mmCIF file of C-alpha atoms in Angstrom:
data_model
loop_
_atom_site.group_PDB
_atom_site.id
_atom_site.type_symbol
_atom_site.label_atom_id
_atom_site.label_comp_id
_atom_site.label_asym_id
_atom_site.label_seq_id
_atom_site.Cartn_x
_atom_site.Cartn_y
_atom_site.Cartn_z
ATOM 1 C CA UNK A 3 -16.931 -8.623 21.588
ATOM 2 C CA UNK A 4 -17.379 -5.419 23.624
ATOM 3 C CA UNK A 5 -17.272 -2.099 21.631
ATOM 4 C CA UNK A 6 -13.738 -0.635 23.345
ATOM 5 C CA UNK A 7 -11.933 -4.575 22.773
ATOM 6 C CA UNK A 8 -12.991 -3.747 19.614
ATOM 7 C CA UNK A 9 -11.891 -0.077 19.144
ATOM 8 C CA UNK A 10 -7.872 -1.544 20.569
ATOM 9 C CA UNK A 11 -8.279 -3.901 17.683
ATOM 10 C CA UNK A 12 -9.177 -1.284 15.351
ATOM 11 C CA UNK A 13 -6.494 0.678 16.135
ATOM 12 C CA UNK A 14 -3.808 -2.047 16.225
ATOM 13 C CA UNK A 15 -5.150 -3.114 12.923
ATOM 14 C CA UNK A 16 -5.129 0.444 11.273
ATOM 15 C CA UNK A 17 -1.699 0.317 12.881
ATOM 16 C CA UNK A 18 -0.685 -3.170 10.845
ATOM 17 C CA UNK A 19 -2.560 -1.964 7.910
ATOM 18 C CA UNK A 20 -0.771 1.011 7.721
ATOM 19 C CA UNK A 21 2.428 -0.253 7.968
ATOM 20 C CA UNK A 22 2.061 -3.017 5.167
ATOM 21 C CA UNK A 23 0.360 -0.184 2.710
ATOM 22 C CA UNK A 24 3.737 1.836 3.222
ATOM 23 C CA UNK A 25 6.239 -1.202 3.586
ATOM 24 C CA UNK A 26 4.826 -4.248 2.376
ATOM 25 C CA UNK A 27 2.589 -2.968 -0.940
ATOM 26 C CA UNK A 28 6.233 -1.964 -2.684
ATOM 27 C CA UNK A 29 7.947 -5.134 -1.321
ATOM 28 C CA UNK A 30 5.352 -7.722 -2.707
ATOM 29 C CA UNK A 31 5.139 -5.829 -5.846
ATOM 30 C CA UNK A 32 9.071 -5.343 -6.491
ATOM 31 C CA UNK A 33 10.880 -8.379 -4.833
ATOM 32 C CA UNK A 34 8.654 -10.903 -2.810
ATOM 33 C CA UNK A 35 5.984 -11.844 -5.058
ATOM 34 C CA UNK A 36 5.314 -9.460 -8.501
ATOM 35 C CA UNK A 37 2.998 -12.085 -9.970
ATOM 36 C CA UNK A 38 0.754 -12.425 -7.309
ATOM 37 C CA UNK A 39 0.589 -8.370 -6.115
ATOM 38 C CA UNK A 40 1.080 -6.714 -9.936
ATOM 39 C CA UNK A 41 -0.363 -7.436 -13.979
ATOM 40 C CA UNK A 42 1.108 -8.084 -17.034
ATOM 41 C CA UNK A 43 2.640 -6.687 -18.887
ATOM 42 C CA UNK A 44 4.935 -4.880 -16.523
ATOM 43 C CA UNK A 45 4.003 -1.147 -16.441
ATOM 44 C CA UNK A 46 6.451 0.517 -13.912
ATOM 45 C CA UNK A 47 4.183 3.962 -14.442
ATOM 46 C CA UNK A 48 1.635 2.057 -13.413
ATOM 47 C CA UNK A 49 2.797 0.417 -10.186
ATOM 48 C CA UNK A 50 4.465 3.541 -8.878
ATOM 49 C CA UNK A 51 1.166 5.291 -8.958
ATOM 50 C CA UNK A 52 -0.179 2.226 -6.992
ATOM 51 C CA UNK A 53 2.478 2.036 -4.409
ATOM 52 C CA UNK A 54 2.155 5.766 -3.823
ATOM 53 C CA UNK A 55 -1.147 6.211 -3.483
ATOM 54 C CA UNK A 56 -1.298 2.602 -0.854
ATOM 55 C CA UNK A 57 1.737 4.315 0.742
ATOM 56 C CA UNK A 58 -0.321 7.726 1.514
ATOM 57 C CA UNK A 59 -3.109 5.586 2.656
ATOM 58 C CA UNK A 60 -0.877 3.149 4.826
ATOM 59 C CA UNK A 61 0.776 7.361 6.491
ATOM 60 C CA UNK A 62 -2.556 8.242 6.978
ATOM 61 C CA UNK A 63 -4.196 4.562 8.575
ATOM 62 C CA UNK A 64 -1.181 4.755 10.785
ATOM 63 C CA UNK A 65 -2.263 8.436 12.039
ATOM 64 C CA UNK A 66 -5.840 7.754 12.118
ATOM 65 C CA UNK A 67 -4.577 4.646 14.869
ATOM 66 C CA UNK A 68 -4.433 7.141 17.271
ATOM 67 C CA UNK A 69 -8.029 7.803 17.389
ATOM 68 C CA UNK A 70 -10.063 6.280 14.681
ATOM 69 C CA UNK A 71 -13.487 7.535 16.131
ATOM 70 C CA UNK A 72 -12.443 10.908 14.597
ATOM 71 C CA UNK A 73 -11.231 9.420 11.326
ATOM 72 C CA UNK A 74 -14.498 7.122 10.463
ATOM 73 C CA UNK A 75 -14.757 8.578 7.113
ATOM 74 C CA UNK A 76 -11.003 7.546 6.580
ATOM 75 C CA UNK A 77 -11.840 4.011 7.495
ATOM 76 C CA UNK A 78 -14.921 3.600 5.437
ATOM 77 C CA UNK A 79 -13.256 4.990 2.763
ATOM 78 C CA UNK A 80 -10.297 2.365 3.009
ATOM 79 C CA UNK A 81 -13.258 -0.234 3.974
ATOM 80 C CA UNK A 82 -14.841 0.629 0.200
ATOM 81 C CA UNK A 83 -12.194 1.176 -1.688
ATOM 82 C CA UNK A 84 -10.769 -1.950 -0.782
ATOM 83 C CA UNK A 85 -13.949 -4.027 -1.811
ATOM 84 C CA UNK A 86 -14.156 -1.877 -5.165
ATOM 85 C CA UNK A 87 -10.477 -2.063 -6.186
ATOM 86 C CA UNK A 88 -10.274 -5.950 -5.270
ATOM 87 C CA UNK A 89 -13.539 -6.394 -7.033
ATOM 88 C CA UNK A 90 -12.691 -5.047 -10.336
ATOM 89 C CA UNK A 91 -9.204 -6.747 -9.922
ATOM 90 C CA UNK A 92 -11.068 -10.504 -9.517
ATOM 91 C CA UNK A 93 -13.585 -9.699 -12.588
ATOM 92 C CA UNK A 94 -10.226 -8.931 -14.222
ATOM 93 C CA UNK A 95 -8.199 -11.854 -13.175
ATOM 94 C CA UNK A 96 -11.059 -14.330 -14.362
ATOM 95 C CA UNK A 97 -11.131 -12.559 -17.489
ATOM 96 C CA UNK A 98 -7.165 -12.432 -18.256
ATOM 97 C CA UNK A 99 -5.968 -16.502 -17.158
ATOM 98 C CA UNK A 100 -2.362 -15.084 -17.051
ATOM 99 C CA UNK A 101 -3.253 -12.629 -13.892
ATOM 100 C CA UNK A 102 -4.827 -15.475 -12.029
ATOM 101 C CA UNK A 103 -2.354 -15.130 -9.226
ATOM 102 C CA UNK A 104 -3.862 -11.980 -8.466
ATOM 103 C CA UNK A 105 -6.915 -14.450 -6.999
ATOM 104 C CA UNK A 106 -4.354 -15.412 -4.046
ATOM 105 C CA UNK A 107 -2.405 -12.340 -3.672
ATOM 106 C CA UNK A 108 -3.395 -8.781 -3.497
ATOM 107 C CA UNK A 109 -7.198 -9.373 -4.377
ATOM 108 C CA UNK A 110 -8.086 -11.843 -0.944
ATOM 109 C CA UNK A 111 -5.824 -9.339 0.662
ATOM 110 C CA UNK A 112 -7.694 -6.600 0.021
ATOM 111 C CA UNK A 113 -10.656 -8.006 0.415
ATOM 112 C CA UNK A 114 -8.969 -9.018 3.807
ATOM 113 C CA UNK A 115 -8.455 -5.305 5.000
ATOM 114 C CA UNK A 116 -12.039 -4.514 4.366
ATOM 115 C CA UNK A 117 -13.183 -6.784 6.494
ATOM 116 C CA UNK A 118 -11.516 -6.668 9.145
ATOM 117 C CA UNK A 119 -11.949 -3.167 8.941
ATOM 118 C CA UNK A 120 -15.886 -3.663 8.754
ATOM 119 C CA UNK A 121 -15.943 -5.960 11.686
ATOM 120 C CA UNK A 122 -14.203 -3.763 14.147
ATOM 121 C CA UNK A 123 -15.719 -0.526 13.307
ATOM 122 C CA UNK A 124 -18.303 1.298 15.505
ATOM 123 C CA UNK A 125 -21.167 1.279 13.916
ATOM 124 C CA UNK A 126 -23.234 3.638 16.637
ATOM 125 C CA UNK A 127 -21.124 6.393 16.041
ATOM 126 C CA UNK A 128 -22.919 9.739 15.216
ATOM 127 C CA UNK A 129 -22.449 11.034 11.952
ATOM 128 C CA UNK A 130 -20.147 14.247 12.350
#
């Protein structure tokens, strides 16, 4: 895949990714699926820190769509983050049997964002 077909992806998936971090983080974890997308015992603190913080992320994705070039750390930090948080979440999911629906909700789709994140960003670009 040529590097500008994969800079439009990149920016239509910040764009998708941004949207779902704002929208779709609270909705899984409130109403469409709280098993598979929070832990147990419920800890509303706890999950409105998490759907803040995704829903900054998700504002700030969906401005970085416009030119991602100039937002690379932004990405890679979103690219690691992602890999970190889902990582701890799976060692803690085979740990805890009652969070195993964690293993086919929010930690593959983390893991998911990274990526596809990491497969359509530049990798030539100079470090600013």
């Amino acid at each position: 895949m040529e590097e500008q077909q994969k800079l439009q992806y990149l920016k239509t998936a910040l764009l998708i990714f941004g949207i779902v971090f704002v929208v779709g983080v609270p909705a899984m974890m409130m109403w469409v699926w709280p098993s598979g997308w929070s832990w147990t015992p419920r800890q509303p603190e706890y999950e409105q820190m998490i759907m803040g913080i995704y829903a900054t992320l998700g504002v700030f994705l969906i401005r970085a769509a416009k030119n991602p070039l100039a937002h690379a750390s932004l990405i890679w930090f979103t690219i690691w983050s992602s890999i970190v948080h889902a990582g701890i979440m799976l060692a803690q999911a085979l740990a805890d049997h009652s969070e195993h629906a964690n293993m086919i909700g929010d930690i593959p789709a983390l893991f998911l964002v990274a990526a596809v994140l990491w497969f359509l960003m530049p990798k030539n670009i100079p470090a600013q």
